[in-house]
mmCIF file of C-alpha atoms in Angstrom:
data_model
loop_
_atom_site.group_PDB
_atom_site.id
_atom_site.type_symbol
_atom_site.label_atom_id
_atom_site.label_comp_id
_atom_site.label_asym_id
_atom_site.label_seq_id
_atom_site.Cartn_x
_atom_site.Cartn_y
_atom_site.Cartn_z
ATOM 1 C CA UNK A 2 139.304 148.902 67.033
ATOM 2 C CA UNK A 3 137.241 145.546 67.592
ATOM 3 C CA UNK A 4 138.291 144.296 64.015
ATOM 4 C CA UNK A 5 141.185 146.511 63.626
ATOM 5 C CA UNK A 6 144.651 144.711 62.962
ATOM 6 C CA UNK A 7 145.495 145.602 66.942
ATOM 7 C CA UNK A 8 142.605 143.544 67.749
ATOM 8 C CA UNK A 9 143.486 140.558 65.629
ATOM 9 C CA UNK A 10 146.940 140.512 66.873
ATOM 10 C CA UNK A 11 145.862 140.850 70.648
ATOM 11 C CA UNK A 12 143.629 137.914 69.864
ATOM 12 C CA UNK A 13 146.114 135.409 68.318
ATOM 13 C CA UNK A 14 148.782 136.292 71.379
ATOM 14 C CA UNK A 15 146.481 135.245 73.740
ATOM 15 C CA UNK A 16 145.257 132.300 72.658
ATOM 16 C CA UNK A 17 149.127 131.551 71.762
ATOM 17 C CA UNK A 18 150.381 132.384 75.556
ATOM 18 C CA UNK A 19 146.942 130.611 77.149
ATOM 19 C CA UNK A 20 147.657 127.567 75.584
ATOM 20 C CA UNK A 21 144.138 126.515 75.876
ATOM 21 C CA UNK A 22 140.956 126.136 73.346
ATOM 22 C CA UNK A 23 137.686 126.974 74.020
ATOM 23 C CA UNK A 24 138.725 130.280 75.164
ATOM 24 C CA UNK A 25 138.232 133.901 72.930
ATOM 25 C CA UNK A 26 140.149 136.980 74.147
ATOM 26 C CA UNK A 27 138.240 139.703 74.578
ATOM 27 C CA UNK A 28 139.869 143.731 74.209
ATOM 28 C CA UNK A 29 139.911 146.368 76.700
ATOM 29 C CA UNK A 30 140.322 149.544 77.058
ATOM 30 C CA UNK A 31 141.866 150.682 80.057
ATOM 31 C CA UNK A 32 142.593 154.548 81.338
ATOM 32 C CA UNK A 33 145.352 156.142 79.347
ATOM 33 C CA UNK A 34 144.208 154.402 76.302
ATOM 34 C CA UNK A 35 146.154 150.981 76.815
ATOM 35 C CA UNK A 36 144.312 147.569 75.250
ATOM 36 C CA UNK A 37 145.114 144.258 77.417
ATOM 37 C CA UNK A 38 143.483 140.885 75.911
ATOM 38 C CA UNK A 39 141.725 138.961 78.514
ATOM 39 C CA UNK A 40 140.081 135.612 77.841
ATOM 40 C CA UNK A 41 137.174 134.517 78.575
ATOM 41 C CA UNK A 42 134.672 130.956 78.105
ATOM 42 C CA UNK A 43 132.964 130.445 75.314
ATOM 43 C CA UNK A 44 129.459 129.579 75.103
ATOM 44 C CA UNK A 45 129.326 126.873 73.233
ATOM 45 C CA UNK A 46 129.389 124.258 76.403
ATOM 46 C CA UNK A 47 132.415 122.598 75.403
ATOM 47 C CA UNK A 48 135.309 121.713 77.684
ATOM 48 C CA UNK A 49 137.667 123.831 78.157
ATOM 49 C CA UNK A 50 141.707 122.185 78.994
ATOM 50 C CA UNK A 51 143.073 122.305 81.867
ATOM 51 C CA UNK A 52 140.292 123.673 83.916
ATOM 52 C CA UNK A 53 138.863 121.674 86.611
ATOM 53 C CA UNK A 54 135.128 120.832 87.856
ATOM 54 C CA UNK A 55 133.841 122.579 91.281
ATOM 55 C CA UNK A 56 132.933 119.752 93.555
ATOM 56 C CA UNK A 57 128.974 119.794 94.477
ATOM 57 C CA UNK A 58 128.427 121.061 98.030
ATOM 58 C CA UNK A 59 128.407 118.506 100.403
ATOM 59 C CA UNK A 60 125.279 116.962 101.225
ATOM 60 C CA UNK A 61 124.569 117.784 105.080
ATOM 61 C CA UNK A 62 123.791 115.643 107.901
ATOM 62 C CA UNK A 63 120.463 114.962 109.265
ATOM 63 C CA UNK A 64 120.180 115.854 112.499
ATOM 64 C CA UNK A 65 116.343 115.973 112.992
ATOM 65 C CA UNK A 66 113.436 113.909 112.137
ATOM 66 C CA UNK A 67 109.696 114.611 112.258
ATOM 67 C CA UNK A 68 107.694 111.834 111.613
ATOM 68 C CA UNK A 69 103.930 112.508 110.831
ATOM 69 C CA UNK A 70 101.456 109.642 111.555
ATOM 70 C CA UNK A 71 98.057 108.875 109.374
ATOM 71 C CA UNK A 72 95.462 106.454 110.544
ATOM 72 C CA UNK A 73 94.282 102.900 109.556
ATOM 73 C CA UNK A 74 94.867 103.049 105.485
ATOM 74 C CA UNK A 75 96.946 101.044 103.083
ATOM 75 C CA UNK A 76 99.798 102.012 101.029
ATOM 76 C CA UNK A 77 96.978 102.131 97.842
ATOM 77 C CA UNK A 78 94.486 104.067 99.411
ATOM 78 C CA UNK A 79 97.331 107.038 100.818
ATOM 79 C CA UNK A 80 98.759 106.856 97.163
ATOM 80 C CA UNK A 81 94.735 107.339 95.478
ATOM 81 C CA UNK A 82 94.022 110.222 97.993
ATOM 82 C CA UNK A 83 96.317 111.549 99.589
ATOM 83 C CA UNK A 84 97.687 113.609 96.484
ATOM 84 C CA UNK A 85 99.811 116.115 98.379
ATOM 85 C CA UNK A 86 101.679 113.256 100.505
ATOM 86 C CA UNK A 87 102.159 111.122 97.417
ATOM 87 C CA UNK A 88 103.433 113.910 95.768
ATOM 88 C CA UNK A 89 106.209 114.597 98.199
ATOM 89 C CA UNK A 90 106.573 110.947 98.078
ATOM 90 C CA UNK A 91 107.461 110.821 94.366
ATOM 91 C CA UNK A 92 109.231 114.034 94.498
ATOM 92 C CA UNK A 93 111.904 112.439 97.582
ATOM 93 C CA UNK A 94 111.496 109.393 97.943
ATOM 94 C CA UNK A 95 109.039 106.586 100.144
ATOM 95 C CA UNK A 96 108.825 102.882 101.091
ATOM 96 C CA UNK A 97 106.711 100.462 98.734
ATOM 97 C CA UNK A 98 107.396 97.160 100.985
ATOM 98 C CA UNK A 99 107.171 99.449 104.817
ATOM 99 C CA UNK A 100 104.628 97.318 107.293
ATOM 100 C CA UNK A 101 102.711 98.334 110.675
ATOM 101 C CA UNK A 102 103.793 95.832 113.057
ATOM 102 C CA UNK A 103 100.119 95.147 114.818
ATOM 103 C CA UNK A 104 96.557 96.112 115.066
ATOM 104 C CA UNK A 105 95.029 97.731 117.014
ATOM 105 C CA UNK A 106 96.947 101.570 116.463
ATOM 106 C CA UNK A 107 98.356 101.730 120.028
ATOM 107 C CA UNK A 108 101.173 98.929 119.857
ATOM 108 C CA UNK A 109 102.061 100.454 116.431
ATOM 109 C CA UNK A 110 102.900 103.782 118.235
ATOM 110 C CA UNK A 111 104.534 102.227 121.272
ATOM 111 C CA UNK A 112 106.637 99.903 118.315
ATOM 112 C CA UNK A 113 107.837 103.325 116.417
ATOM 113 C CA UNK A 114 108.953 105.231 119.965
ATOM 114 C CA UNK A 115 110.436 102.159 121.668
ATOM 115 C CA UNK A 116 111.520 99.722 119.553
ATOM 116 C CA UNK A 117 108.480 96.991 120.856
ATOM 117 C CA UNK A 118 104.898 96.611 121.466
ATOM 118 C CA UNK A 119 105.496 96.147 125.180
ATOM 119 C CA UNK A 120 102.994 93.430 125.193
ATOM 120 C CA UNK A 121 100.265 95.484 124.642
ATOM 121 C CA UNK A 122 97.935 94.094 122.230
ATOM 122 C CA UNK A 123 94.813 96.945 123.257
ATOM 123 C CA UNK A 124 93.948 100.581 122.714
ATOM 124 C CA UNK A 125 93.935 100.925 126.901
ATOM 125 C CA UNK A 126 94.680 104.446 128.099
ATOM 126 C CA UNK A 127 98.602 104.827 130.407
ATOM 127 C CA UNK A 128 96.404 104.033 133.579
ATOM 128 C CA UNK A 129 96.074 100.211 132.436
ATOM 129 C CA UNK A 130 99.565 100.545 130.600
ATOM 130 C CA UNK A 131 102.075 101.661 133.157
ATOM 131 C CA UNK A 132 105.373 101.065 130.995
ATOM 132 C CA UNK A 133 108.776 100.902 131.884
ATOM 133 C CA UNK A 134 111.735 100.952 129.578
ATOM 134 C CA UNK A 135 112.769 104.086 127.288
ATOM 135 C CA UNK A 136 111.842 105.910 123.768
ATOM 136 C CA UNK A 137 114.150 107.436 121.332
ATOM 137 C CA UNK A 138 112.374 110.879 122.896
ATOM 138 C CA UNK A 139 114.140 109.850 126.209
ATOM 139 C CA UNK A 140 117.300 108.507 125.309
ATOM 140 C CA UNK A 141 117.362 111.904 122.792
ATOM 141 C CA UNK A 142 117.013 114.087 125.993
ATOM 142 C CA UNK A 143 119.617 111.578 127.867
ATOM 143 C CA UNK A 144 121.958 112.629 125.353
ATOM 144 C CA UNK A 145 122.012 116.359 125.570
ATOM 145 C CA UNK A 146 119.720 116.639 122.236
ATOM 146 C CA UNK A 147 116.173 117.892 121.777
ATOM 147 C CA UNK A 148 112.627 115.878 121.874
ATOM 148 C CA UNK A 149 109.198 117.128 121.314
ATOM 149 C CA UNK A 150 105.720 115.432 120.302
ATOM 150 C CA UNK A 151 103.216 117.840 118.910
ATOM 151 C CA UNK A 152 99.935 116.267 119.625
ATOM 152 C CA UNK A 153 96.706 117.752 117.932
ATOM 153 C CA UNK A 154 93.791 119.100 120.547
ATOM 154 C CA UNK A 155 95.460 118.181 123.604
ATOM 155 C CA UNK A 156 94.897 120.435 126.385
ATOM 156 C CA UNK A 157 97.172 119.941 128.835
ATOM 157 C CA UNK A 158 101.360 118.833 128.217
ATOM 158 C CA UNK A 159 101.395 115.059 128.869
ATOM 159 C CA UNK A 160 97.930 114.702 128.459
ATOM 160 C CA UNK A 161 97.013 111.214 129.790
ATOM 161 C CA UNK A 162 92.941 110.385 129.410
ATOM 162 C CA UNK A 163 91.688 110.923 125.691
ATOM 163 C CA UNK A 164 88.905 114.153 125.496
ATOM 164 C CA UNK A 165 87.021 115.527 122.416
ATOM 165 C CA UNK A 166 89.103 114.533 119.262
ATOM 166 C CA UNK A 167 92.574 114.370 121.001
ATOM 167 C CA UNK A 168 92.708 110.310 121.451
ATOM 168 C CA UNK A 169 95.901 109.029 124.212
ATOM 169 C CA UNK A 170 96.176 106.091 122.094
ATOM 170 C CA UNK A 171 97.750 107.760 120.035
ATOM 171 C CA UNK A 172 100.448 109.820 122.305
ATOM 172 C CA UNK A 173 102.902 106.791 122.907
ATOM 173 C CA UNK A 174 104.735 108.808 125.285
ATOM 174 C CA UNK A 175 102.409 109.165 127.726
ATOM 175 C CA UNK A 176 102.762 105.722 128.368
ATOM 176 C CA UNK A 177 105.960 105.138 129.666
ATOM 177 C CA UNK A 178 106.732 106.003 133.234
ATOM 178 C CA UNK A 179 110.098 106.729 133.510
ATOM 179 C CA UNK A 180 110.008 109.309 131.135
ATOM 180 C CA UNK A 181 107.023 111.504 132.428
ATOM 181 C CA UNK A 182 108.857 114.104 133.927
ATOM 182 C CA UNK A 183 110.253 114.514 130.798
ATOM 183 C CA UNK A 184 106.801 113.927 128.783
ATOM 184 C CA UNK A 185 105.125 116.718 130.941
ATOM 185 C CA UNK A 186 107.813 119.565 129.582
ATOM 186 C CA UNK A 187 108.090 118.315 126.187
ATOM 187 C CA UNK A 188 104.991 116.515 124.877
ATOM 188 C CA UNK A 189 103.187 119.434 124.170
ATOM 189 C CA UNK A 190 99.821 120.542 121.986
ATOM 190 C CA UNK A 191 100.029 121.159 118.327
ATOM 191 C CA UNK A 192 100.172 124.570 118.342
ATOM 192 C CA UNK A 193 104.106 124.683 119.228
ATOM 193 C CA UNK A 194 104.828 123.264 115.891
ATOM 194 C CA UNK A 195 104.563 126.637 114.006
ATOM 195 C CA UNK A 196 106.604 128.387 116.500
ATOM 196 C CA UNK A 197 108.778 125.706 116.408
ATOM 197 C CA UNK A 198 109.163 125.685 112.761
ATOM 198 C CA UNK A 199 110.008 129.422 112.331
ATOM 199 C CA UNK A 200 112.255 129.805 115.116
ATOM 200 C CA UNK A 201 114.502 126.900 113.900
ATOM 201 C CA UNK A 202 114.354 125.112 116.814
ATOM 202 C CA UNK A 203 112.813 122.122 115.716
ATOM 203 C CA UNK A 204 113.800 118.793 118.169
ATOM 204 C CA UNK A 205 115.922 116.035 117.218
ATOM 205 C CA UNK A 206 113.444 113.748 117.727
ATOM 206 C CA UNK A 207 109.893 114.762 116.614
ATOM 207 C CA UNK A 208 106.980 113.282 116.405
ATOM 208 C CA UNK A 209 103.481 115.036 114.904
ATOM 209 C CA UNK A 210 100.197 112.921 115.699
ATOM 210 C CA UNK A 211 97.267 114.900 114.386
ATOM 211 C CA UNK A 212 93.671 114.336 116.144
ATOM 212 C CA UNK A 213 91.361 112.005 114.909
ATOM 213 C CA UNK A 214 89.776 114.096 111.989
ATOM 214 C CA UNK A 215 93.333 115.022 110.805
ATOM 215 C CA UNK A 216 94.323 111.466 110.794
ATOM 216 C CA UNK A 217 91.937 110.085 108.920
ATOM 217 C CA UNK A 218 90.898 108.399 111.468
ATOM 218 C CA UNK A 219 87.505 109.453 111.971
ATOM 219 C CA UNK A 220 87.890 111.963 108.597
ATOM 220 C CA UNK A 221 88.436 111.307 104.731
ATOM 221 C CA UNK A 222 91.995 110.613 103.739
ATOM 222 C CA UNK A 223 91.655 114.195 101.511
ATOM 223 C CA UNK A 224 91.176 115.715 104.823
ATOM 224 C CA UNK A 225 94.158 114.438 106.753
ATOM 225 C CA UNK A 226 96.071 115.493 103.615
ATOM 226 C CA UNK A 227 95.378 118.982 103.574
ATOM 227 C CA UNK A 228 96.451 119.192 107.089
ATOM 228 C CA UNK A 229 99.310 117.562 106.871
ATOM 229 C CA UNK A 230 100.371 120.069 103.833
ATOM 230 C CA UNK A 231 99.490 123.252 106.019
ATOM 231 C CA UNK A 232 102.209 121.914 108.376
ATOM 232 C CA UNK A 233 104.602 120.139 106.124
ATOM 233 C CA UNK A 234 104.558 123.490 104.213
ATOM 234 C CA UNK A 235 105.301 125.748 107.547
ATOM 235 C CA UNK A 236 108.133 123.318 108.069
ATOM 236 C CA UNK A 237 109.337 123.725 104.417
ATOM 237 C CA UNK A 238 109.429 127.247 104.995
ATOM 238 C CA UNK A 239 111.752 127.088 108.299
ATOM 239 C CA UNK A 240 115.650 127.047 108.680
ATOM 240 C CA UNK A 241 115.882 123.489 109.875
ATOM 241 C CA UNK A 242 114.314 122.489 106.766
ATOM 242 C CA UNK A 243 116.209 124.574 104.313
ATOM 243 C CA UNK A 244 119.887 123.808 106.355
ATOM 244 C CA UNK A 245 118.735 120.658 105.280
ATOM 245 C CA UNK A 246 119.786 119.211 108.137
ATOM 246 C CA UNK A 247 115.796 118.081 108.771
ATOM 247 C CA UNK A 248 114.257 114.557 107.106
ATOM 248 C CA UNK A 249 110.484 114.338 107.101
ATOM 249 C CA UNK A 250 108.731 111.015 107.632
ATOM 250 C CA UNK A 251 104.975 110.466 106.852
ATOM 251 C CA UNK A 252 103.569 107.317 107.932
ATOM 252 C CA UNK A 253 100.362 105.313 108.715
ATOM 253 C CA UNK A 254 99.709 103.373 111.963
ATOM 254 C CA UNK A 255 98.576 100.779 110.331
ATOM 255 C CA UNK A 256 96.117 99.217 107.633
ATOM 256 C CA UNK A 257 92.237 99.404 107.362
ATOM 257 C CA UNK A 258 92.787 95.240 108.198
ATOM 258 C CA UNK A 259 91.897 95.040 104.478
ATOM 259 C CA UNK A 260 95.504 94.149 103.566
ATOM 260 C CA UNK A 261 98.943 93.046 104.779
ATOM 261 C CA UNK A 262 99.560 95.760 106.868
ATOM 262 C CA UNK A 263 101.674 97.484 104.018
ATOM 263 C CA UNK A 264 101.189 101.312 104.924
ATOM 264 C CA UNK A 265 102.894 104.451 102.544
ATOM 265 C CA UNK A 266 105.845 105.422 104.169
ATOM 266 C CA UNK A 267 107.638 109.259 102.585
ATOM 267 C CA UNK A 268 110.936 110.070 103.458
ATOM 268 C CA UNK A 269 111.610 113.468 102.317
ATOM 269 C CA UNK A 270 114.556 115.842 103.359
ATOM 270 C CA UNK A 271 116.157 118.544 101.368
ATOM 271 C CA UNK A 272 118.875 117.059 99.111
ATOM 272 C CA UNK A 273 117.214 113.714 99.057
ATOM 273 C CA UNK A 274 117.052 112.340 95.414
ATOM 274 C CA UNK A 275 114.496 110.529 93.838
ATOM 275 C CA UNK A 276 113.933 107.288 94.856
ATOM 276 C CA UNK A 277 111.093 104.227 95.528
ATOM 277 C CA UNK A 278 112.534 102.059 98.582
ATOM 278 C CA UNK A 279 111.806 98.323 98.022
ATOM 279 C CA UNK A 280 113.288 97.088 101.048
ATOM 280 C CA UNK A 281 110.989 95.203 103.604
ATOM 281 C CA UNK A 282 111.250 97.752 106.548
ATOM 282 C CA UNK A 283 109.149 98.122 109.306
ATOM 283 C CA UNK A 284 107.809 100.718 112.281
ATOM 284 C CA UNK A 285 111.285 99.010 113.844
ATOM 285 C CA UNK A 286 113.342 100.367 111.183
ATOM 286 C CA UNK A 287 111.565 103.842 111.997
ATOM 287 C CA UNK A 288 112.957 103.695 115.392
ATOM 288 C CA UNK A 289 116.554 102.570 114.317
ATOM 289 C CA UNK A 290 116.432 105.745 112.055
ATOM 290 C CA UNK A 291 116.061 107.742 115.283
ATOM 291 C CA UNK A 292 118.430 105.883 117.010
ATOM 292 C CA UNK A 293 121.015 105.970 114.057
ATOM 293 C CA UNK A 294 120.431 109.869 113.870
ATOM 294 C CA UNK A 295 120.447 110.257 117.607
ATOM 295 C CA UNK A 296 124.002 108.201 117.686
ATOM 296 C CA UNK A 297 122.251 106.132 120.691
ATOM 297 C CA UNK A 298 122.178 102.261 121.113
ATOM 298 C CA UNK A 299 118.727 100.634 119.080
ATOM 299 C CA UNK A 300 116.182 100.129 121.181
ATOM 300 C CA UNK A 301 114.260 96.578 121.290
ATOM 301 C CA UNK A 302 113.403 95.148 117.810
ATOM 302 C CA UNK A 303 115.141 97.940 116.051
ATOM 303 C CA UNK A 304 118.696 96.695 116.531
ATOM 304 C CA UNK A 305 117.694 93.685 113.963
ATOM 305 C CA UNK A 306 115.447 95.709 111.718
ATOM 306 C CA UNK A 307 116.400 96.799 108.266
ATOM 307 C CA UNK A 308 117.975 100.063 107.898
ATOM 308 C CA UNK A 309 116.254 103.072 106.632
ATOM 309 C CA UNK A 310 119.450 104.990 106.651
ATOM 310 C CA UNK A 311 120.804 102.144 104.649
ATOM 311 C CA UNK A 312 117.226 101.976 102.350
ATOM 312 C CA UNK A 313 117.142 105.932 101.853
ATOM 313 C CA UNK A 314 120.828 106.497 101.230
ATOM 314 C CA UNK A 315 120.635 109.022 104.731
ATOM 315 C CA UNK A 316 123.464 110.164 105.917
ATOM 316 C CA UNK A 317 124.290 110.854 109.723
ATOM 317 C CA UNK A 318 126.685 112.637 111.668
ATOM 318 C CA UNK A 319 129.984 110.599 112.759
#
């Protein structure tokens, strides 16, 4: 029947009561022995009139950040060796023009959490640095919304003297007084992060400092990379990550005081697209990202710091 004179007519008659090209009208056979012409798309990619395009999902939210933080090396030497980082970098997008604030590391960590070096121009442990004022961890936990920091070989939750590779200095939470009730519950050892990850219960405001081998700090750069894939992977892998709902940050405290301070900054998150950021930002703009994703006023310097929202194209909930 398929080049029978039935076929040919059911053919013309539908293309003649479609009134549309690009189709072909395929023949049937239904029970009972009756032949119906239905149409269907050609192949050959062209156009078809009258139909319409599906709209591409809308791109989600982010709701979360995790921010990652390497130790005293420039943009150039993260890009030479740090070849699974740079590769997330070129495969989202990162910062060519993103600057540390200070040396030594601690006011750089106080700068990303609070929106200001608080003064502190040291590496001094919380007893010498009793801070007031708030982070974005506090003001996310103010709001009803979830903060963690996962800090490599800590012992204790909160931990506030520096032991074995697990330097304070680096935990900028610890430092600020009003919010140690809430640093005891929620700054917590490294080991949450994988539980964390799977279950889907990543916080809204994250942080990830990894000891002083995995930062590079007292390591190779190669080193702190490979660590920093094991985790970004077991993120990957997780249901905040694939909601897409979840944007990844990997940053350096600072420079080896080589340079200008000028540190590789990725921003990577599900549906972001391709991009190199050439906008001057700053560990300030890293804590106006939190704020803008939190929905809560900036905090210090970040409220006249560029906007990585703006830079990366992020969107935010209303």
């Amino acid at each position: 029947m398929q080049g029978g004179p039935m076929s040919r007519r059911l053919r013309a008659v539908g293309r003649r009561s479609l009134g549309l090209t690009g189709l072909s009208v395929a023949v049937v056979l239904l029970a009972g022995g009756t032949a119906v012409a239905r149409p269907v798309a050609v192949s050959d990619g062209a156009p078809v009139r009258g139909a319409v395009a599906a709209a591409p999902p809308a791109r989600p939210a982010i709701t979360k950040v995790l921010t990652f933080v390497v130790e005293n090396h420039s943009l150039p030497q993260m890009k030479a060796s740090m070849p699974f980082v740079y590769g997330l970098a070129k495969k989202y997008a990162y910062a060519d023009h993103y600057n540390a604030v200070a040396h030594p590391s601690l006011p750089n960590y106080l700068a990303m959490v609070s929106g200001g070096t608080q003064g502190v121009t040291d590496d001094a442990p919380p007893a010498l640095h009793p801070l007031g004022g708030l982070t974005f961890f506090d003001q996310a936990l103010s709001l009803g919304k979830t903060a963690t920091l996962y800090a490599d070989s800590m012992r204790t939750h909160c931990q506030l003297t520096s032991q074995g590779r697990y330097a304070v200095k680096h935990n900028p939470w610890a430092y600020f007084t009003k919010g140690r009730d809430a640093c005891g519950q929620h700054d917590v050892p490294v080991a949450q992060l994988a539980a964390d990850s799977d279950a889907g219960t990543l916080p809204n405001a994250g942080m990830v400092v990894p000891n002083l081998v995995h930062d590079a700090h007292d390591a190779a750069l190669g080193v702190a990379d490979s660590w920093i894939e094991t985790k970004v992977r077991r993120v990957q892998s997780g249901a905040d990550w694939k909601s897409g709902h979840l944007a990844i940050v990997i940053t350096a405290d600072e420079d080896d005081h080589q340079g200008i301070n000028r540190v590789l900054t990725v921003v990577a998150s599900r549906y972001q697209v391709h991009r190199v950021v050439h906008a001057d930002l700053t560990h300030y703009s890293l804590t106006r990202l939190y704020d803008s994703v939190l929905g809560a006023p900036f905090l210090g310097k970040a409220a006249g710091a560029a906007s990585m929202t703006g830079a990366f194209s992020i969107k935010t909930a209303p």
